[in-house]
Amino acid sequence: MDRATLRHYLTFYRDLGVKSVFVGGETEESASPVETEEHGVEPTNPLEPPQAFSRVDLVDSSDDNLERIRQDMGDCKRCRLGAGRNKIVFGSGHVEARLVFVGEGPGADEDEQGLPFVGRAGQLLTQMIDGTAGKEGLAIRRPDVYICNVVKCRPPENRTPEPDEMEICGQFLFRQLMVLRPRAICTLGATATKALLDTREGITKLRGRWQKWRDIPVMPTYHPSYLLRPYNQNAKREAWEDLKKVLHYVYDEPARPLSDF
Ligand code: URA
């Protein structure tokens, strides 16, 4: 890769708020980013092929926070979704949440209000969280968790986000998750699950089975919009089971190792 291309990539990631990157064949543990005056980062091996950039990673979230991430997003127009949105839907909930739900992207109601999961699917999600926690004797309600999406701007006609849109916005999602550092993440639907797990398995296979994003346990389950369809009674029951699993894992004291489940 020539230096101009490299400069282009580094500027792109710097604008996303990424302060350091690992580039090259080294492991996360052994690679050490080097500060430069111009970009704040210098790859450890500038001669690596372009695919090395797919392994761009955040290395230091200790001085990151949700306000800074939101500031870095600004009036984001980094992808085509910025053109059609009304409001950026960054995420909402408890800043010290032990549990984070990740959805796909805002719908019409969310786009209007700037808040995630406030439409019909959101009402169902609220019922699921409050109802399941209540039945299970856990003093947890929706305001105790954090909820966000893979993409922060509404895709036109509520279409599935494109891979490049997910990649760009995913950098902000990853920073949110690194700052929140929840005990577990519950991904809602195939898009959110794919964004975190880099898998080709479908949601019907993955749901209900613990996975990991970095070192954080991930429970994939169905998207509430899917559960709203009248013929999905079975899926509804399964989603409630998944939620029960994740709520107990997160809120039972002390935290139990994943192997207990
Ligand atoms: N669907 C999502 O995936 N996210 C929202 O915020 C609302 C609906």
Short mmCIF file of C-alpha atoms and ligand atoms in Angstrom, two decimals:
data_model
loop_
_atom_site.label_atom_id
_atom_site.label_comp_id
_atom_site.label_asym_id
_atom_site.label_seq_id
_atom_site.Cartn_x
_atom_site.Cartn_y
_atom_site.Cartn_z
CA MET A 1 0.00 0.00 0.00
CA ASP A 2 1.40 3.42 -0.87
CA ARG A 3 1.61 6.14 1.73
CA ALA A 4 -1.16 8.22 0.14
CA THR A 5 -3.63 5.34 0.49
CA LEU A 6 -2.43 4.70 3.98
CA ARG A 7 -2.86 8.38 4.84
CA HIS A 8 -6.40 8.24 3.44
CA TYR A 9 -7.34 5.24 5.62
CA LEU A 10 -5.80 6.70 8.74
CA THR A 11 -7.54 10.04 8.25
CA PHE A 12 -10.82 8.20 7.74
CA TYR A 13 -10.47 6.27 10.99
CA ARG A 14 -9.20 9.31 12.88
CA ASP A 15 -12.34 11.20 11.79
CA LEU A 16 -14.39 8.34 13.22
CA GLY A 17 -12.67 9.02 16.52
CA VAL A 18 -10.36 5.99 16.43
CA LYS A 19 -7.17 7.10 18.14
CA SER A 20 -4.95 4.06 17.63
CA VAL A 21 -4.84 1.14 15.26
CA PHE A 22 -3.16 -2.20 15.01
CA VAL A 23 -1.96 -2.93 11.52
CA GLY A 24 0.11 -5.89 10.43
CA GLY A 25 0.49 -9.53 11.26
CA GLU A 26 1.14 -9.07 14.95
CA THR A 27 -1.26 -10.16 17.59
CA GLU A 28 -3.34 -7.67 19.55
CA GLU A 29 -1.16 -8.24 22.56
CA SER A 30 2.16 -7.75 20.84
CA ALA A 31 1.36 -4.91 18.48
CA SER A 32 2.08 -1.44 19.75
CA PRO A 33 0.78 1.62 17.93
CA VAL A 34 3.20 4.50 17.52
CA GLU A 35 2.12 8.11 17.87
CA THR A 36 2.92 10.52 15.04
CA GLU A 37 2.41 14.27 14.91
CA GLU A 38 0.28 14.31 11.81
CA HIS A 39 -2.26 11.53 12.39
CA GLY A 40 -1.82 10.49 15.98
CA VAL A 41 -1.20 6.95 14.73
CA GLU A 42 1.36 5.15 12.65
CA PRO A 43 0.95 1.52 11.62
CA THR A 44 3.53 -0.88 12.90
CA ASN A 45 4.10 -2.11 9.35
CA PRO A 46 3.08 0.32 6.61
CA LEU A 47 3.79 -2.26 3.91
CA GLU A 48 0.95 -4.58 4.88
CA PRO A 49 -1.70 -5.30 2.21
CA PRO A 50 -5.01 -3.38 2.42
CA GLN A 51 -6.94 -6.23 4.02
CA ALA A 52 -4.90 -5.57 7.16
CA PHE A 53 -7.23 -2.63 7.72
CA SER A 54 -10.12 -4.97 8.35
CA ARG A 55 -8.37 -5.70 11.64
CA VAL A 56 -8.38 -2.07 12.73
CA ASP A 57 -9.12 -2.18 16.39
CA LEU A 58 -9.63 0.17 19.29
CA VAL A 59 -6.85 -0.18 21.77
CA ASP A 60 -7.48 2.37 24.46
CA SER A 61 -10.98 3.16 25.65
CA SER A 62 -9.82 4.36 29.05
CA ASP A 63 -10.19 8.02 28.14
CA ASP A 64 -13.21 7.53 25.86
CA ASN A 65 -16.77 8.24 26.91
CA LEU A 66 -20.25 8.37 25.42
CA GLU A 67 -20.30 12.17 25.11
CA ARG A 68 -17.04 12.15 23.22
CA ILE A 69 -18.28 9.44 20.85
CA ARG A 70 -21.43 11.45 20.17
CA GLN A 71 -19.31 14.56 19.59
CA ASP A 72 -17.08 12.66 17.19
CA MET A 73 -20.16 11.61 15.23
CA GLY A 74 -21.21 15.24 14.91
CA ASP A 75 -23.70 15.86 12.12
CA CYS A 76 -22.53 12.61 10.54
CA LYS A 77 -22.58 12.31 6.75
CA ARG A 78 -19.93 9.62 6.49
CA CYS A 79 -22.30 7.30 4.63
CA ARG A 80 -25.40 7.71 2.45
CA LEU A 81 -27.77 7.21 5.42
CA GLY A 82 -26.85 10.68 6.66
CA ALA A 83 -28.63 12.26 3.69
CA GLY A 84 -32.10 10.89 4.45
CA ARG A 85 -32.27 10.86 8.22
CA ASN A 86 -34.07 13.24 10.46
CA LYS A 87 -32.27 12.62 13.78
CA ILE A 88 -29.22 10.59 14.68
CA VAL A 89 -30.29 7.86 17.11
CA PHE A 90 -27.21 7.43 19.24
CA GLY A 91 -28.55 5.22 22.01
CA SER A 92 -30.18 5.63 25.39
CA GLY A 93 -30.29 4.09 28.82
CA HIS A 94 -28.19 3.72 31.92
CA VAL A 95 -24.58 4.78 31.43
CA GLU A 96 -23.48 2.10 33.86
CA ALA A 97 -25.77 -0.56 32.41
CA ARG A 98 -24.72 -4.15 32.95
CA LEU A 99 -26.70 -5.18 29.91
CA VAL A 100 -26.73 -3.64 26.43
CA PHE A 101 -29.26 -4.42 23.71
CA VAL A 102 -28.14 -3.84 20.13
CA GLY A 103 -30.70 -3.50 17.35
CA GLU A 104 -30.35 -2.97 13.64
CA GLY A 105 -31.16 0.67 12.94
CA PRO A 106 -33.77 3.33 13.66
CA GLY A 107 -37.25 3.18 12.16
CA ALA A 108 -39.59 6.09 11.48
CA ASP A 109 -40.53 6.76 15.13
CA GLU A 110 -36.93 6.57 16.29
CA ASP A 111 -35.81 8.86 13.48
CA GLU A 112 -38.40 11.40 14.55
CA GLN A 113 -37.63 11.26 18.28
CA GLY A 114 -33.89 10.58 18.19
CA LEU A 115 -34.34 7.65 20.58
CA PRO A 116 -33.93 3.91 19.97
CA PHE A 117 -36.80 1.43 20.13
CA VAL A 118 -39.68 3.80 20.77
CA GLY A 119 -42.04 2.50 18.05
CA ARG A 120 -44.07 -0.72 18.07
CA ALA A 121 -41.02 -2.95 18.17
CA GLY A 122 -39.67 -0.80 20.98
CA GLN A 123 -42.85 -1.16 22.99
CA LEU A 124 -42.59 -4.90 22.65
CA LEU A 125 -38.94 -4.79 23.70
CA THR A 126 -39.88 -2.75 26.78
CA GLN A 127 -42.62 -5.25 27.66
CA MET A 128 -40.18 -8.11 27.19
CA ILE A 129 -37.54 -6.57 29.45
CA ASP A 130 -39.93 -5.33 32.14
CA GLY A 131 -42.23 -8.34 31.98
CA THR A 132 -39.53 -11.00 32.00
CA ALA A 133 -37.50 -9.32 34.74
CA GLY A 134 -40.66 -8.85 36.80
CA LYS A 135 -41.72 -12.48 36.47
CA GLU A 136 -38.22 -13.65 37.30
CA GLY A 137 -38.12 -11.53 40.46
CA LEU A 138 -35.41 -9.21 39.18
CA ALA A 139 -35.68 -5.52 40.05
CA ILE A 140 -34.68 -4.45 36.55
CA ARG A 141 -36.59 -2.30 34.10
CA ARG A 142 -35.81 -0.80 30.72
CA PRO A 143 -34.14 2.36 32.13
CA ASP A 144 -31.57 0.11 33.83
CA VAL A 145 -30.18 -1.22 30.54
CA TYR A 146 -28.63 0.54 27.56
CA ILE A 147 -30.13 0.28 24.08
CA CYS A 148 -28.53 1.22 20.79
CA ASN A 149 -28.31 0.16 17.15
CA VAL A 150 -25.67 -0.87 14.65
CA VAL A 151 -26.46 2.11 12.41
CA LYS A 152 -27.51 5.37 13.96
CA CYS A 153 -29.44 6.79 11.00
CA ARG A 154 -32.67 5.41 9.57
CA PRO A 155 -32.16 3.44 6.36
CA PRO A 156 -34.63 4.49 3.63
CA GLU A 157 -37.82 2.38 3.64
CA ASN A 158 -36.38 0.59 6.68
CA ARG A 159 -34.16 -1.49 4.45
CA THR A 160 -31.34 -3.58 5.93
CA PRO A 161 -28.16 -1.51 6.34
CA GLU A 162 -25.50 -2.14 3.69
CA PRO A 163 -22.15 -3.64 4.74
CA ASP A 164 -20.26 -0.37 4.23
CA GLU A 165 -22.83 1.52 6.31
CA MET A 166 -22.48 -1.07 9.07
CA GLU A 167 -18.72 -0.89 8.91
CA ILE A 168 -18.62 2.89 9.19
CA CYS A 169 -21.24 3.21 11.94
CA GLY A 170 -20.03 0.02 13.60
CA GLN A 171 -16.90 1.87 14.70
CA PHE A 172 -19.10 4.06 16.88
CA LEU A 173 -21.04 1.07 18.17
CA PHE A 174 -17.80 -0.68 19.12
CA ARG A 175 -16.64 2.41 20.98
CA GLN A 176 -19.97 2.57 22.83
CA LEU A 177 -19.62 -1.05 23.86
CA MET A 178 -16.02 -0.60 24.95
CA VAL A 179 -16.99 2.39 27.10
CA LEU A 180 -20.05 0.68 28.59
CA ARG A 181 -18.26 -2.64 29.09
CA PRO A 182 -21.48 -4.45 30.00
CA ARG A 183 -21.60 -7.91 31.58
CA ALA A 184 -23.44 -9.08 28.47
CA ILE A 185 -24.79 -7.89 25.15
CA CYS A 186 -28.09 -9.06 23.69
CA THR A 187 -28.18 -8.72 19.91
CA LEU A 188 -31.63 -8.30 18.41
CA GLY A 189 -31.93 -9.99 15.04
CA ALA A 190 -29.60 -11.11 12.29
CA THR A 191 -28.07 -7.74 11.41
CA ALA A 192 -26.92 -6.84 14.92
CA THR A 193 -25.71 -10.39 15.46
CA LYS A 194 -23.68 -10.34 12.23
CA ALA A 195 -22.24 -6.93 13.07
CA LEU A 196 -20.76 -8.24 16.30
CA LEU A 197 -20.02 -11.86 15.57
CA ASP A 198 -18.59 -12.00 12.08
CA THR A 199 -20.51 -15.20 11.37
CA ARG A 200 -22.43 -16.68 8.47
CA GLU A 201 -24.79 -18.64 10.72
CA GLY A 202 -28.40 -17.52 10.69
CA ILE A 203 -30.21 -16.12 13.70
CA THR A 204 -32.39 -19.23 14.10
CA LYS A 205 -29.24 -21.29 14.67
CA LEU A 206 -27.42 -18.75 16.82
CA ARG A 207 -30.22 -17.57 19.08
CA GLY A 208 -30.21 -18.78 22.63
CA ARG A 209 -26.55 -19.81 22.49
CA TRP A 210 -23.85 -17.76 24.19
CA GLN A 211 -21.27 -16.19 21.89
CA LYS A 212 -18.55 -13.62 22.51
CA TRP A 213 -17.67 -10.17 21.20
CA ARG A 214 -14.10 -9.51 22.32
CA ASP A 215 -14.34 -10.72 25.92
CA ILE A 216 -18.00 -9.84 26.43
CA PRO A 217 -20.68 -12.59 26.34
CA VAL A 218 -23.27 -12.08 23.61
CA MET A 219 -26.74 -13.58 23.54
CA PRO A 220 -28.31 -13.39 20.07
CA THR A 221 -32.08 -13.43 19.89
CA TYR A 222 -34.87 -12.51 17.49
CA HIS A 223 -35.61 -8.91 16.59
CA PRO A 224 -38.85 -7.63 18.22
CA SER A 225 -40.19 -6.61 14.76
CA TYR A 226 -40.04 -10.27 13.75
CA LEU A 227 -41.91 -11.24 16.89
CA LEU A 228 -44.69 -8.78 16.05
CA ARG A 229 -45.68 -10.88 13.06
CA PRO A 230 -48.74 -12.89 14.10
CA TYR A 231 -47.50 -16.31 12.97
CA ASN A 232 -44.35 -16.23 15.08
CA GLN A 233 -45.69 -17.51 18.40
CA ASN A 234 -42.96 -20.07 18.71
CA ALA A 235 -40.25 -17.46 18.12
CA LYS A 236 -41.84 -15.30 20.78
CA ARG A 237 -41.55 -18.06 23.33
CA GLU A 238 -37.93 -18.67 22.31
CA ALA A 239 -37.07 -14.97 22.58
CA TRP A 240 -38.53 -14.91 26.09
CA GLU A 241 -36.36 -17.89 26.99
CA ASP A 242 -33.27 -16.11 25.61
CA LEU A 243 -34.06 -13.00 27.56
CA LYS A 244 -34.56 -14.97 30.75
CA LYS A 245 -31.15 -16.54 30.23
CA VAL A 246 -29.42 -13.22 29.67
CA LEU A 247 -31.18 -11.43 32.54
CA HIS A 248 -30.23 -14.14 35.02
CA TYR A 249 -26.67 -14.24 33.75
CA VAL A 250 -26.30 -10.49 34.14
CA TYR A 251 -28.28 -9.79 37.28
CA ASP A 252 -27.94 -12.89 39.44
CA GLU A 253 -25.34 -12.22 42.09
CA PRO A 254 -22.55 -13.14 41.96
CA ALA A 255 -22.04 -13.35 38.18
CA ARG A 256 -21.93 -16.99 37.12
CA PRO A 257 -19.43 -18.24 34.55
CA LEU A 258 -20.87 -18.90 31.10
CA SER A 259 -20.12 -22.60 31.47
CA ASP A 260 -22.95 -22.85 34.01
CA PHE A 261 -25.54 -22.28 31.31
N1 URA B 1 -35.65 -1.46 15.09
C1 URA B 1 -34.33 -1.38 15.41
O1 URA B 1 -33.55 -2.23 15.04
N2 URA B 1 -33.94 -0.36 16.16
C2 URA B 1 -34.75 0.60 16.59
O2 URA B 1 -34.29 1.51 17.28
C3 URA B 1 -36.11 0.49 16.25
C4 URA B 1 -36.54 -0.54 15.50
#
